[in-house]
């Protein structure tokens, strides 16, 4: 349907094993597939961007309601990548740009390696080279050496409340953690992200496996030499959840076409925190770096 603002809006779901993967399509123009939650991510992109792009938000299994119990074999990384292709076929997408925020950046990159004929551009937002002990130690070092006492105090205050949050609603553990990690996530350290997470399904087992194991061990160099699509890496100066921007330096030469943008007034989510600058960078990348 078309809304009163002129934006094309469509929503639905696709069955995938024991999960119902939701999707939401808004805007018109160049198609941009956004991996993650079809409930959370539409809240983080500007309305202005919908005037230029057809934003296609899709769930992965971490954010999808489950109809039945699921096992470890239902939540593997390869299965998640297969779901993206399944959703692409369901929606009739032929060629598109793909965006992943945070750990979803790995999903976008790995899908593009497997399906180069489908992907024109790759955008990774707030993504570190991995979640390995080495890279996370760099994030911890920057936090300890550069962050103000005020920000650290807010972090300590919020983390002290996390245990009670989890006790009250253990099924909301992943969401509670990310909300309480605000001082490490946002340029404004006391930003309350609770409204962004309203009515968002989060399956803890999926995040434990993907973020705690797969992304810890991931080697982004594998198959990177076969990726011809241009890649935009969008990072926030105040992002302490992932490895700092300089940790990407050793990987730059491995990309055929890499653009890096550092947003000075952003943390983990520059598409929301500096939406005007982010939109400008994204649209320029899509226009000038044709894959």
Backbone as a ProteinNet text record, in pm:
[ID]
protein_1_A
[PRIMARY]
XXXXXXXXXXXXXXXXXXXXXXXXXXXXXXXXXXXXXXXXXXXXXXXXXXXXXXXXXXXXXXXXXXXXXXXXXXXXXXXXXXXXXXXXXXXXXXXXXXXXXXXXXXXXXXXXXXXXXXXXXXXXXXXXXXXXXXXXXXXXXXXXXXXXXXXXXXXXXXXXXXXXXXXXXXXXXXXXXXXXXXXXXXXXXXXXXXXXXXXXXXXXXXXXXXXXXXXXXXXXXXXXXXXXXXXXXXXXXXXXXXXXXXXXXXXXXXXXXXXXXXXXXXXXXXXXXXXXXXXXXXXXXXXXXXX
[TERTIARY]
83.6	0	87.3	29.1	98.8	40.2	124.3	77.5	43.7	-14.3	-50.7	71.5	189.3	313.2	373.7	311.5	361.8	460.1	483.1	576.3	506.4	571.7	520.7	544.8	442.5	455.4	391.9	467.7	419.3	481	405.5	456.7	400.9	477.8	433.2	532.5	520.6	611.9	632.9	741.3	778.6	821	761.4	800	936.6	1018.9	1152.4	1180.6	1164.9	1179.5	1078.6	1122.7	1028.3	998.1	1054	1043.2	954.2	894.9	824.7	907.3	970.5	1055.6	970.3	968.5	891.5	967.8	894.8	957.3	869	930.7	860.1	928.7	853.4	907.8	852	941.5	900.1	982.9	919.6	990.2	988.9	1058.3	1067.2	1200.9	1248	1377.9	1466.7	1595.7	1694.3	1667.2	1659.6	1631.6	1752.9	1728.2	1829.6	1774	1833.8	1791.6	1863.1	1786.9	1841.4	1815.4	1922.3	1910.9	1902.1	1814.7	1806.6	1666.7	1605.8	1467.9	1380.6	1273.1	1179.1	1095.7	1108.1	1041.2	1136.5	1260.9	1357.6	1415.5	1465.5	1545.7	1470.1	1342.7	1273.2	1273.4	1286.9	1287.7	1419.8	1522.8	1654.9	1694.5	1614.1	1646.3	1550.1	1599.7	1521.7	1408	1304.2	1196	1245.7	1339.8	1392.1	1456.3	1519.1	1584.4	1483.2	1363.5	1258.2	1211.8	1247.1	1215.1	1310.8	1424.4	1528.8	1547.5	1515.7	1544.8	1420.5	1415.6	1315	1380.6	1344.8	1405.4	1329.1	1400.6	1340.3	1399.7	1325.2	1371.1	1328.4	1423.4	1390.2	1444.1	1366.4	1411	1515.1	1602.3	1669.5	1616.4	1662.9	1603	1619.5	1713.8	1727.4	1613.5	1545.6	1438.7	1301.7	1290.8	1166.5	1091.5	959.7	881.3	898.7	905.6	919	785.5	742.8	616.2	631.7	750.1	777.1	914.3	950.2	1084.1	1186.7	1306.5	1411.4	1540.6	1625.4	1749.9	1868.5	1989	2110	2119.8	2074.4	2080.7	1991	1898.8	1806	1857.3	1971.9	2014.7	2159.1	2211.3	2347.8	2361.8	2483.8	2510.6	2474.5	2507.5	2475.2	2323.5	2250.8	2105.1	2051.3	2108.7	2067.9	2094.7	2208.9	2240.1	2145.1	2111.3	2013.4	1877.4	1841.9	1715.5	1711.8	1824.5	1829.2	1799.4	1857.8	1831.1	1686.5	1634.2	1494.3	1401.8	1433.3	1352.8	1367.1	1488.6	1509.8	1420	1417.5	1334.8	1186.2	1147.6	1006.7	961.5	1048.9	1014.3	1041.1	1101.3	1124.8	1233.8	1331.8	1442.7	1544.8	1592.2	1691.6	1831.5	1847.1	1977.7	1953.8	2033.3	2004.7	2131.1	2129.8	2231.6	2189.1	2286.4	2255.2	2326.6	2255.5	2309.9	2291.5	2397.2	2391	2452.9	2382.2	2429	2480.4	2592.3	2651.7	2689	2651.6	2683.9	2617	2510.6	2444.7	2532.1	2634.8	2729.8	2799.4	2827.4	2887.6	2790.7	2662.1	2562.4	2557.4	2559.1	2555.7	2678.3	2795.3	2919.6	2925.4	2889.8	2899.6	2794.1	2675.7	2576.2	2628.3	2688.8	2740.4	2849.7	2932	3035.5	2973	2863.3	2799.4	2710.5	2661.1	2566.8	2606.8	2724.7	2772.3	2684.1	2612.3	2525.5	2404.7	2373.7	2256.5	2289.4	2412.5	2445.4	2525.7	2471.9	2541.3	2636.2	2598.2	2676.4	2657.6	2760.9	2753.8	2778.2	2692	2708.3	2713.9	2822	2840.6	2845.7	2755.4	2741.8	2769.6	2865.5	2894	2944.1	3021.6	3072.4	3223.3	3273.3	3416.7	3466.9	3598.3	3651.7	3609.9	3587.1	3534.2	3500.4	3446.2	3425	3526.6	3641.5	3745.8	3797.8	3866.4	3924.3	4020	4096.4	4192.5	4120.8	4017.4	3947.4	3867.6	3806.6	3730.4	3822.4	3945.3	4041.8	4077.7	4081.7	4106.4	3992.5	3869	3754.7	3764	3800.7	3813.5	3924.3	4033.7	4144.9	4104.2	4036.1	3990.4	3893.1	3805.6	3711.8	3786.5	3882.2	3953.7	4039	4099.3	4198	4141.7	4022.9	3975.5	3841.1	3764.8	3628	3625.8	3535.1	3524.8	3471.4	3504.7	3448.1	3295.8	3237.1	3091	3028.8	3084	3031.5	3050.6	3164.7	3188.6	3092.7	3059.6	2966.7	2826.6	2784.4	2653.6	2651.8	2759.7	2769.3	2757.1	2829.8	2826.1	2685.9	2621.5	2486.3	2387.1	2394.5	2300.4	2327.7	2452.9	2485.9	2447.2	2445.1	2403.8	2257	2179.1	2036.9	2008.1	2109.2	2086.7	2040.7	2098.6	2061.5	1913.8	1860.5	1717.5	1632.5	1678.7	1606.7	1592.7	1704.1	1705.3	1623.9	1632	1552.8	1403.7	1365.3	1223.8	1174.1	1257.4	1215.2	1334.1	1364.4	1481.7	1474.5	1354.1	1340.5	1379.3	1392.9	1428.5	1575.6	1655.8	1794	1874.2	1865.8	1944.2	1903.7	1775.9	1726.5	1766.3	1751.9	1787	1934.5	2018.7	2162.5	2192.7	2136.6	2166.9	2114.6	2002.3	1950.4	2042.1	2084.1	2171.2	2312.7	2352.1	2484.7	2486.9	2389.2	2376.9	2500.7	2572.4	2690.8	2802.1	2799.1	2895.4	2840.1	2709.3	2643.6	2615.3	2594.8	2544.7	2640.1	2646.9	2727.9	2675.7	2543.7	2481.2	2471.2	2554.7	2568.2	2444.3	2353.9	2233	2111.4	2135.8	2025.2	1949.8	1816.5	1732.3	1678.1	1728	1688.9	1565.1	1501.6	1387.1	1279.4	1239.6	1133.5	1170.8	1298	1340.2	1314.3	1315.1	1301.8	1159.3	1065.5	926.5	873	816.3	751.4	847.7	976.8	1074.6	1100.2	1083.4	1116.9	1268.1	1324	1467.1	1486.6	1544.4	1569.1	1711.2	1723.3	1853.8	1950.4	1902.7	1991.6	2057.2	1983.8	2040.1	2153.2	2131	2234.4	2353.9	2330	2441.7	2531.7	2469.2	2548.1	2617.3	2542.2	2600.6	2699.9	2657.7	2745.1	2854.3	2821.5	2917.7	3015.4	2978.2	3064.8	3102.9	3002.8	3031.3	3109.2	3064.1	3129.9	3258.3	3272.6	3400.4	3507.6	3469.9	3566.5	3570.8	3487.7	3475.5	3605.1	3633.3	3748.8	3694.7	3682.3	3619.2	3703.9	3833.1	3918.4	3882.3	3823.5	3790.2	3690.7	3729.9	3644.3	3633.9	3703.9	3692.1	3751.8	3848.9	3910	3814.3	3703.8	3604.8	3492.8	3498.6	3392.8	3430.6	3358.5	3384.7	3298.4	3187.1	3096.5	3165.6	3143	3199.8	3139.6	3220.6	3179.5	3193.3	3087.9	3091.8	3094.6	3192.8	3205.1	3177	3064	3020.6	3037.7	3119.6	3156	3132.2	3101.2	3081.3	3200.3	3241.2	3355.9	3332.3	3208.3	3176.2	3119	3155.5	3110	3212.3	3174.9	3263.7	3217.7	3118	3070.7	3157.5	3220.4	3300.4	3441.2	3528.4	3666.2	3670.2	3765.2	3771.5	3803.7	3779.5	3793.7	3931.8	4037.3	4171.9	4198.1	4115.9	4136.2	4109	4040.8	4016.7	4137.4	4238.2	4348.3	4416.8	4435.7	4506.7	4425.6	4296.7	4210.3	4181.5	4217.8	4178.3	4225.4	4347.7	4404	4337.2	4261	4194.1	4066.7	4016.6	3894.8	3929.4	3850.7	3868.9	3829.4	3723.1	3671.1	3607.2	3679.7	3633	3628.1	3513.6	3497.9	3470.9	3543.9	3526	3479.8	3372.4	3323.3	3312.8	3376.6	3373.7	3285.8	3182.3	3086.1	3121.8	3159.4	3218.2	3118.2	2990.3	2890.1	2798.2	2851.1	2773.1	2842.9	2760.6	2811	2792	2712.5	2696.6	2596.4	2517.2	2405.2	2402.1	2497.7	2503.1	2384.5	2315.9	2199.9	2089.2	2088.3	1992	2055.3	2176.9	2239.9	2281.2	2325.9	2359.8	2293.8	2162.8	2089.4	2116.8	2126.7	2150	2284.2	2388.6	2521.5	2528	2462.6	2461.1	2390.4	2273.7	2199.5	2283.5	2350.5	2433.9	2545.2	2610.6	2720	2668.9	2556.6	2501.3	2458	2384.8	2335	2449.7	2550.4	2667.5	2739.6	2752.7	2816.1	2739.4	2608.7	2527.1	2529.6	2539.6	2538.7	2674.7	2781	2914.6	2990.4	2956.6	3025.8	2929.5	2911.5	2815.3	2878.8	2814.9	2866.2	2816.8
-119	0	124.3	239.1	366.6	452.2	504.5	584.5	724.8	804.2	941.5	1027.4	984.3	1056.5	1017.4	924.2	882.3	767.9	713.1	603.6	470.8	386.1	251.3	173.1	108.4	32.8	-104.1	-205.2	-343	-421.6	-511	-593.5	-733.3	-829.9	-968.4	-1057.5	-1187.6	-1282.4	-1401.4	-1471.8	-1589.1	-1698.7	-1816.8	-1929	-1982.6	-2008.4	-2064.3	-2160.4	-2290	-2386.1	-2354.3	-2349.7	-2322.6	-2173.8	-2086.3	-1942.5	-1876.5	-1764.3	-1676.3	-1549.7	-1534.3	-1418.9	-1304	-1194.4	-1079.2	-992.9	-914.8	-814.8	-692.1	-581.1	-454.6	-374	-321.7	-246.6	-104.5	-5.6	133.8	216.8	314.6	405.8	360.3	435.6	402.9	450	382.3	413.7	292.1	314	205.6	110.3	-20.4	-113.5	-132.5	-122.2	-146.3	-246.6	-365.5	-471.5	-454.4	-437.1	-414.6	-539.5	-605.9	-730.8	-701.2	-771.8	-757.3	-782	-680	-687.9	-595.1	-650.2	-568.8	-478.8	-494.3	-404.7	-297.3	-335.8	-241.9	-146.7	-200	-117.4	-7.3	-22.1	91.7	216	198.6	311.2	386.9	331	392.9	465.8	454.7	522.2	638.5	746.2	868.6	851.9	931.3	935.5	991.1	1085.6	1144.7	1039.1	940.1	835.6	755.3	746	671	740.9	866.9	937.9	901.2	843	810.6	660.5	584	441.2	360.5	241.7	142.2	55.7	80.2	12.1	-116.2	-227.2	-359	-418.8	-411.5	-458.6	-605	-691.1	-832.6	-885.9	-972.5	-1043.4	-1148.5	-1178.8	-1308.5	-1386.3	-1507	-1595.7	-1547.9	-1459.5	-1402.8	-1311.1	-1256.3	-1160.4	-1212.6	-1339.4	-1392.9	-1477.6	-1464	-1553.9	-1699.3	-1788.8	-1931.8	-2000.8	-2078.1	-2150.9	-2275.7	-2334.2	-2456.7	-2444.7	-2542.6	-2546.6	-2561.4	-2510.1	-2520.4	-2569.5	-2627.7	-2686.6	-2609.9	-2650.7	-2582.3	-2581.6	-2686.9	-2693.2	-2594.2	-2533	-2436.2	-2293.6	-2270	-2132.2	-2108.7	-2194.3	-2177.9	-2060.7	-2013.4	-1897	-1924.5	-2043.2	-2075.3	-2077.1	-2123.7	-2123.6	-1981.6	-1892.1	-1752	-1690.3	-1721.7	-1670.6	-1729.5	-1855.5	-1916.9	-1847.6	-1805.1	-1734.2	-1603.2	-1533.6	-1408	-1435	-1540.7	-1576.4	-1620.7	-1693	-1734.9	-1612.7	-1513.1	-1391.9	-1312.8	-1307	-1237.2	-1294	-1426.1	-1490.3	-1464.3	-1469.5	-1447.4	-1306.8	-1209.1	-1069.7	-1031.4	-1121.9	-1096.3	-994.8	-986.7	-893.3	-954.3	-873.8	-921.7	-871.7	-741.4	-682.8	-565.7	-554.4	-459.6	-433	-324.8	-299.1	-369.3	-407.6	-479.5	-412.3	-396.2	-325.9	-411.7	-416.4	-482.3	-394	-377	-295.4	-387.5	-349.4	-427.4	-566.9	-672.8	-807.8	-842.9	-773.2	-798.7	-756.4	-675.3	-642.4	-765.6	-862.8	-987.9	-1064.1	-1060.5	-1127.4	-1064.2	-932.4	-863.1	-897.1	-893.4	-920	-1063.6	-1157.9	-1298.2	-1334	-1274.8	-1298.5	-1246	-1128.8	-1071	-1157.5	-1219.7	-1309.5	-1429.7	-1478.7	-1597.8	-1568.3	-1445.6	-1410.6	-1278.9	-1274	-1147.8	-1097.2	-1187.3	-1145.3	-1068	-1077.9	-1010.8	-876.3	-859.3	-745.8	-640.4	-518.8	-407.6	-335.8	-323.7	-252.2	-320.8	-311.4	-363.4	-247.8	-235.6	-133	-202	-178.2	-232.5	-114.4	-113.6	-0.1	-47.2	18.8	-17.4	-159.2	-206.4	-343.4	-343.1	-427.5	-444.6	-558.3	-575.6	-685.5	-823.5	-835.8	-959	-927.4	-1026.8	-1014.2	-1100.1	-1120.5	-1201.2	-1133.1	-1210.2	-1154.4	-1040.9	-1055	-950.2	-820.2	-829	-706.8	-645.8	-728.8	-674	-613.2	-663.6	-603.5	-462.4	-439.4	-303.8	-210.2	-259.3	-177.8	-145.5	-242.8	-220.9	-120	-127.5	-35.3	108.8	129.4	263.9	315.1	227.9	265.8	311.1	232.2	263.6	389	410.8	516.8	650.7	651.2	775.5	825.4	742	779.1	860	956.5	1044.3	969.6	1017.3	957	962.7	1065.7	1076.5	963.1	936.7	826.5	692.7	673	548.4	532.2	642.6	635.3	597.7	651.2	615.4	467.6	420.8	279	190.8	224.7	145	146.3	262.5	273.9	184.7	186.1	108.5	-40.8	-79.8	-221.7	-281.5	-199	-247.4	-288.4	-239.3	-270.4	-392	-438.5	-543.7	-674	-710.5	-836	-842.1	-733.6	-729.8	-737.5	-672.2	-679	-823.9	-896.5	-1033.5	-1125.6	-1103.7	-1184.6	-1166.4	-1043	-1014	-1070.4	-1062.7	-1108.7	-1175.8	-1298.9	-1366.3	-1380.3	-1390.1	-1401.3	-1272.1	-1162	-1031.3	-998.1	-1100	-1075.8	-996.5	-1035.5	-967.3	-821.3	-795.6	-658.5	-576.4	-635	-563.1	-525.3	-617.6	-590.5	-472.1	-471	-363.2	-228.5	-228.5	-103.4	-52.6	-140	-98.9	-63.6	-109.1	-76.3	59.3	143.3	269.8	357	360.3	445.6	399.8	272.4	222.5	225.2	249.7	236.8	369	474.6	599.7	713.8	809.1	929.4	1003.5	1009.7	1065.1	950.9	948.7	827.3	788.9	884	851	833.5	812	790.4	663.6	673.8	559.3	496.2	378.7	310.8	224.1	227.5	139.1	147.7	268.5	274.2	204.5	201.7	134.8	-15.4	-70.6	-215.4	-258.6	-166	-200.1	-303.3	-412.5	-518.5	-589.9	-589.1	-661	-798	-901.7	-1037.5	-1056.2	-1116.7	-1147.9	-1287.1	-1376.8	-1514.3	-1525.4	-1536.3	-1532.5	-1636.6	-1757.9	-1865.3	-1831.1	-1763.1	-1726.8	-1626.4	-1525.7	-1424	-1480.8	-1570.5	-1633.6	-1707.7	-1777.6	-1854.2	-1764.2	-1674.2	-1592.4	-1490.7	-1411.5	-1306.2	-1364.6	-1468.6	-1522.7	-1622.3	-1686.4	-1789	-1757.8	-1743.8	-1726.5	-1598.3	-1487	-1359.7	-1343.8	-1421	-1427.3	-1489.2	-1591.4	-1668.9	-1632.1	-1540.5	-1514	-1458.4	-1499.1	-1449.2	-1379.7	-1248.9	-1178.6	-1183.3	-1216.2	-1222.3	-1340.7	-1442.8	-1561.7	-1527	-1546	-1519.2	-1372.8	-1285.8	-1142.7	-1105.6	-1183	-1154.5	-1176.1	-1243.6	-1266.7	-1162.3	-1068.8	-968.9	-843.6	-818.1	-700.3	-581.5	-605.3	-496.5	-398.3	-269.1	-170.1	-185.1	-154.7	-169.5	-35.2	4.4	122.7	75.9	123.2	93.3	222.3	226.9	346	321	402.7	380.7	506.6	488.7	601.3	618.7	743.8	772.2	724.1	732.5	697.3	556.5	469	330.1	247.6	205	124.9	-19.6	-57	-195	-285.8	-229.8	-307.9	-249.6	-318.4	-272.4	-133.9	-50.2	86.9	91.1	206.4	221.6	180.3	212.4	182.2	31.9	-50.4	-195.2	-247.5	-167.3	-206	-180.4	-109.3	-69.4	-188.8	-295.6	-411.1	-487.9	-455.9	-525.5	-443.6	-317.4	-229.9	-281.1	-328.7	-373.6	-499.7	-568.6	-691.3	-664.2	-541.9	-505.3	-449.3	-486.6	-431.3	-284.8	-249.6	-112.4	-82.5	-12.5	14.4	164.6	210.1	347.4	343.2	423.4	429	568.8	575.8	702.9	694	789.7	794.7	912.2	883.6	984.9	1031.1	1157.6	1210.4	1224.6	1241.4	1261.8	1140	1023.9	900.3	794.7	702.5	582.4	466.5	369.7	244.5	255.8	363.5	369.7	504	532.2	663.5	693.6	590.8	618.6	689.9	676.2	747.8	870.3	856.9	963.7	1083.1	1058.5	1165.5	1134.6	1132.3	1083.2	1163.9	1295.6	1376.8	1343.8	1337	1305.6	1162.2	1072.5	932.8	919.1	981.3	974	1026.6	1138.9	1197.7	1102.6	1041.3	948.7	825.4	771.8	651.2	677.4	784.5	813.2	844.9	914.2	942.5	813.5	724.5	595.5	515.4	509	433.3	493.8	624.7	692.5	685.6	703	716.1	585.6	488.6	359.1	254.6	255	162.1	24.5	-75.9	-211.9	-286.2
0	0	0	-35.7	-33.4	77	165.6	277.3	231.6	323.2	290.2	261.4	308.7	279.9	146.1	76.3	-52.9	-47.3	73.7	87.8	62.4	-12.6	-31.8	96.9	148	272.1	253.5	287.9	278.5	391.8	451	559.7	546.7	595.3	589.3	659.3	637.8	699.3	607.1	633.3	555.2	650.7	639.3	722.7	684.4	785.5	764.1	878.3	853.9	962.2	1071	1197.3	1305.7	1325.9	1241.5	1261.5	1156.6	1195.4	1102.9	1087.2	972	946.5	894.1	967	925.3	827.6	750.2	663.7	657.1	626.6	611	502.2	407.9	295.1	300.9	298.4	305.9	208.8	146.3	57.1	-86.6	-169.5	-311	-364.8	-466.4	-524.6	-526.4	-518.2	-517.5	-401.4	-425.7	-315	-223.5	-92.9	9	107.9	112.3	202.5	335.6	442.9	576.5	660.7	701.1	776.3	925	994	1139.4	1187.8	1242.6	1290	1207.4	1154.3	1077.5	1167.4	1299.7	1394.2	1445.3	1479.3	1536.8	1432.5	1322.8	1233.1	1160.3	1126.2	1066.3	1155	1284	1377.5	1376.6	1316.3	1321.9	1194.1	1089	962.7	940.2	881	865.9	766.5	785.4	688.2	554.7	560.6	436.9	347.9	409.6	330.6	250.9	301	231.9	104.4	88.4	-35.1	-148	-111.1	-209.3	-228.8	-125.4	-126.1	-91	-146.2	-107.3	0	124.9	237.8	266.6	262	280.3	407	515.9	646	664.4	699.4	716.4	848.9	911	1031.2	996.3	1091.7	1090.9	1211	1229.2	1328.9	1472.6	1496	1628.7	1665.9	1566.4	1590.5	1548.8	1517.4	1461.7	1563.9	1569.9	1655.3	1611	1706.6	1677.4	1700.9	1602.3	1613.9	1699.6	1698.5	1774.2	1838.3	1917.9	1975	1863.6	1887.3	1786.6	1851	1765.8	1812.5	1755.1	1794.9	1749.2	1597	1533.6	1387.8	1317.7	1392.3	1333.5	1338.1	1405.1	1425.8	1382.4	1295.8	1247.8	1151.8	1135.7	1050.5	905.6	856.1	717.3	696	796.7	786.6	779.9	859.5	857.1	719.9	661	527.6	423.7	438.5	347.5	358.4	479.8	498.6	420.8	415.6	339.8	193.3	140.2	0.8	-17.2	80.1	74.1	73.2	156.2	160	30.3	-22.3	-150.1	-258.1	-268.3	-370.2	-344.5	-218.8	-183.7	-222.7	-206.6	-235.3	-381	-457.3	-598.2	-626.2	-537.2	-556.6	-651.5	-744.4	-840	-804.3	-791.4	-758.4	-664.8	-559.9	-453.7	-373.2	-297.4	-196.8	-68.3	13.5	136.9	253	364.5	481.6	605.1	685.1	814.2	920.5	1031.3	1142.9	1252.9	1313.6	1421.7	1369	1438.9	1391.9	1261.3	1227.2	1098.5	981.3	1009.2	903.9	849.5	936.5	890.4	800.8	835.1	752.2	614.3	608.2	479	396.1	459.3	386.7	337	422.6	382.5	277.7	287.4	182.4	49.4	50	-74.6	-135.7	-51.9	-104.5	-173.9	-119.7	-173.4	-294.1	-303.5	-410.6	-476.5	-536.5	-595	-708	-772.5	-882.5	-832.7	-705.2	-647.7	-583.6	-537.5	-450.8	-526	-528.5	-594.1	-498.9	-371.6	-271.2	-136.6	-52.1	84.6	181.1	281.1	384.1	519.2	591.2	725.8	822.2	919.5	1011.3	1153.9	1220.3	1358.1	1373.9	1278.4	1278.2	1299.5	1386.8	1403.9	1316.8	1304.4	1222.8	1272.3	1403.5	1463.4	1608.1	1678.7	1822	1898.3	1838.3	1901.7	2027.8	2111.3	2233.4	2201.3	2093.3	2054.5	2020.5	1940.2	1899.6	2014.2	2096.8	2208	2313.8	2323.3	2415.1	2370.8	2240	2190.6	2229.9	2218.6	2259.9	2408.9	2489.7	2633.7	2663.9	2588.7	2612.2	2583	2469.9	2435.8	2541.5	2588.4	2693	2818.8	2863.2	2986.6	2974.2	2857.5	2843.2	2796.9	2736.8	2675.5	2727.2	2793.9	2830.9	2960.2	2965.9	3081.9	3203.4	3324.4	3445.3	3448.1	3392.1	3390.1	3310.6	3192.9	3111.1	3183.1	3245.2	3317.5	3435	3500.4	3613.2	3566.8	3452.6	3397.4	3361	3302.4	3267.8	3392.6	3497.6	3621.2	3682.3	3679.7	3735	3660.4	3529	3448.9	3457.8	3456.6	3463.4	3598.1	3703.1	3834.8	3836	3741.2	3733	3644.9	3571.7	3473	3535.9	3649.4	3713.4	3746.4	3799	3831.7	3705.4	3598	3470.8	3423.8	3429.2	3378.5	3468.3	3600	3692.4	3666.7	3639.8	3617.5	3485.3	3380.8	3248.1	3178.3	3213.8	3156.2	3005.3	2949	2804.2	2733.2	2808.4	2751.8	2776.8	2809.5	2850.7	2748.6	2621.8	2518.4	2505.9	2504.9	2493.5	2615.8	2734.8	2856.8	2857.1	2812.7	2808.4	2717.6	2597.8	2504.9	2554.2	2621	2676.4	2787.9	2874.9	2986	2939.5	2822.4	2767.5	2697.6	2724.7	2654.1	2657.5	2769	2778.7	2685.8	2646.4	2548.4	2406.6	2393.7	2263.9	2195.3	2273.5	2218.3	2247.8	2156.6	2180.8	2303.5	2318.4	2439	2540.4	2642.5	2725.5	2803.9	2830.1	2905.6	2815	2684.7	2591.6	2630.3	2632.8	2667.6	2539.2	2505.8	2381.6	2398.2	2515.3	2540.5	2432.6	2388	2285.7	2155	2121.8	1998.2	2004.7	2124.9	2143.2	2173.7	2171.5	2202.3	2104.2	2157.9	2079.4	1984.2	2015.9	1935.2	1996.9	1918.3	1962.1	1958.2	2062	2063.4	2121.6	2043.7	2085.9	2140.5	2272.4	2336.8	2282.5	2257	2211.3	2078.2	1991.7	1861	1879.2	1962.6	1983.6	2057.9	2151.6	2222	2123.4	2029.9	1932.9	1831.2	1768.7	1661.9	1716.8	1814.7	1867	1956.7	2031.3	2126.7	2069.6	1956.8	1899.3	1753.9	1667.9	1524.6	1499.5	1553.2	1526	1606	1711	1782.4	1694	1618.4	1541.4	1393	1349.3	1206.2	1147.4	1025.6	951	826.3	831.8	720.2	594.2	606.9	488.4	397.4	455.2	377.9	267.1	143.8	29.2	-9.4	62.6	35.7	-99.8	-145.3	-275.3	-391	-365.4	-471	-470	-376	-364	-442.5	-550.4	-631.6	-591	-524	-486.8	-392.9	-412.1	-319.4	-180.9	-79.7	59.6	130	201.4	287.5	431.5	506.3	648	724.2	794.6	867.4	1016.7	1082.3	1221.9	1304.4	1432.4	1523	1615.3	1634.7	1720.5	1863.8	1911.5	2050.9	2064.6	1972.3	1977.5	2053.9	2174.3	2258	2268.8	2188.1	2187.8	2102.1	2000.6	1907.3	1900.1	1830.4	1817.2	1752.4	1791.8	1739.5	1590.8	1531.9	1387.1	1337.6	1412.3	1363.9	1352.3	1418.4	1409.2	1268.7	1185.8	1046.7	956.6	1004.8	916.9	851.6	926.1	871.7	767.4	753.9	658.7	532.4	532.5	422.1	286.7	281.4	154.1	101.5	185.3	142.1	62.6	70.7	-1	-138.6	-236.8	-370.9	-375.7	-304.9	-308.1	-173.2	-86	49.4	75.5	127.5	173.4	323.2	399.9	544.5	582.6	660.9	713	864.7	931.4	1077.7	1120	1199	1241.8	1382.9	1393.6	1515.8	1629.9	1599.9	1704.3	1716.9	1687	1692.5	1775.4	1826	1887.5	1792.4	1834.9	1760.5	1645.8	1642.9	1548.5	1475.2	1391.4	1325.5	1235.6	1184.3	1099.7	1175.8	1308.8	1392.3	1457.5	1505.3	1582	1495.5	1375.8	1281.9	1147.4	1148.6	1032.2	906.1	917.2	796.9	732.6	814.6	761.7	711.8	784.7	741.6	607.5	593.8	467.6	352.7	376.2	271.5	229.5	328.3	298	225.2	270.5	209.1	65.7	43.7	-90.9	-186.2	-137.7	-221	-258.7	-163.2	-189.2	-292.6	-277	-371.6	-511.3	-518.9	-648.4	-718.3	-641.9	-702.2	-714	-633.6	-637.8	-691.6	-817.7	-877.4	-891.4	-829.1	-834.5	-954.4
[MASK]
+++++++++++++++++++++++++++++++++++++++++++++++++++++++++++++++++++++++++++++++++++++++++++++++++++++++++++++++++++++++++++++++++++++++++++++++++++++++++++++++++++++++++++++++++++++++++++++++++++++++++++++++++++++++++++++++++++++++++++++++++++++++++++++++++++++++++++++++++++++++++++++++++++

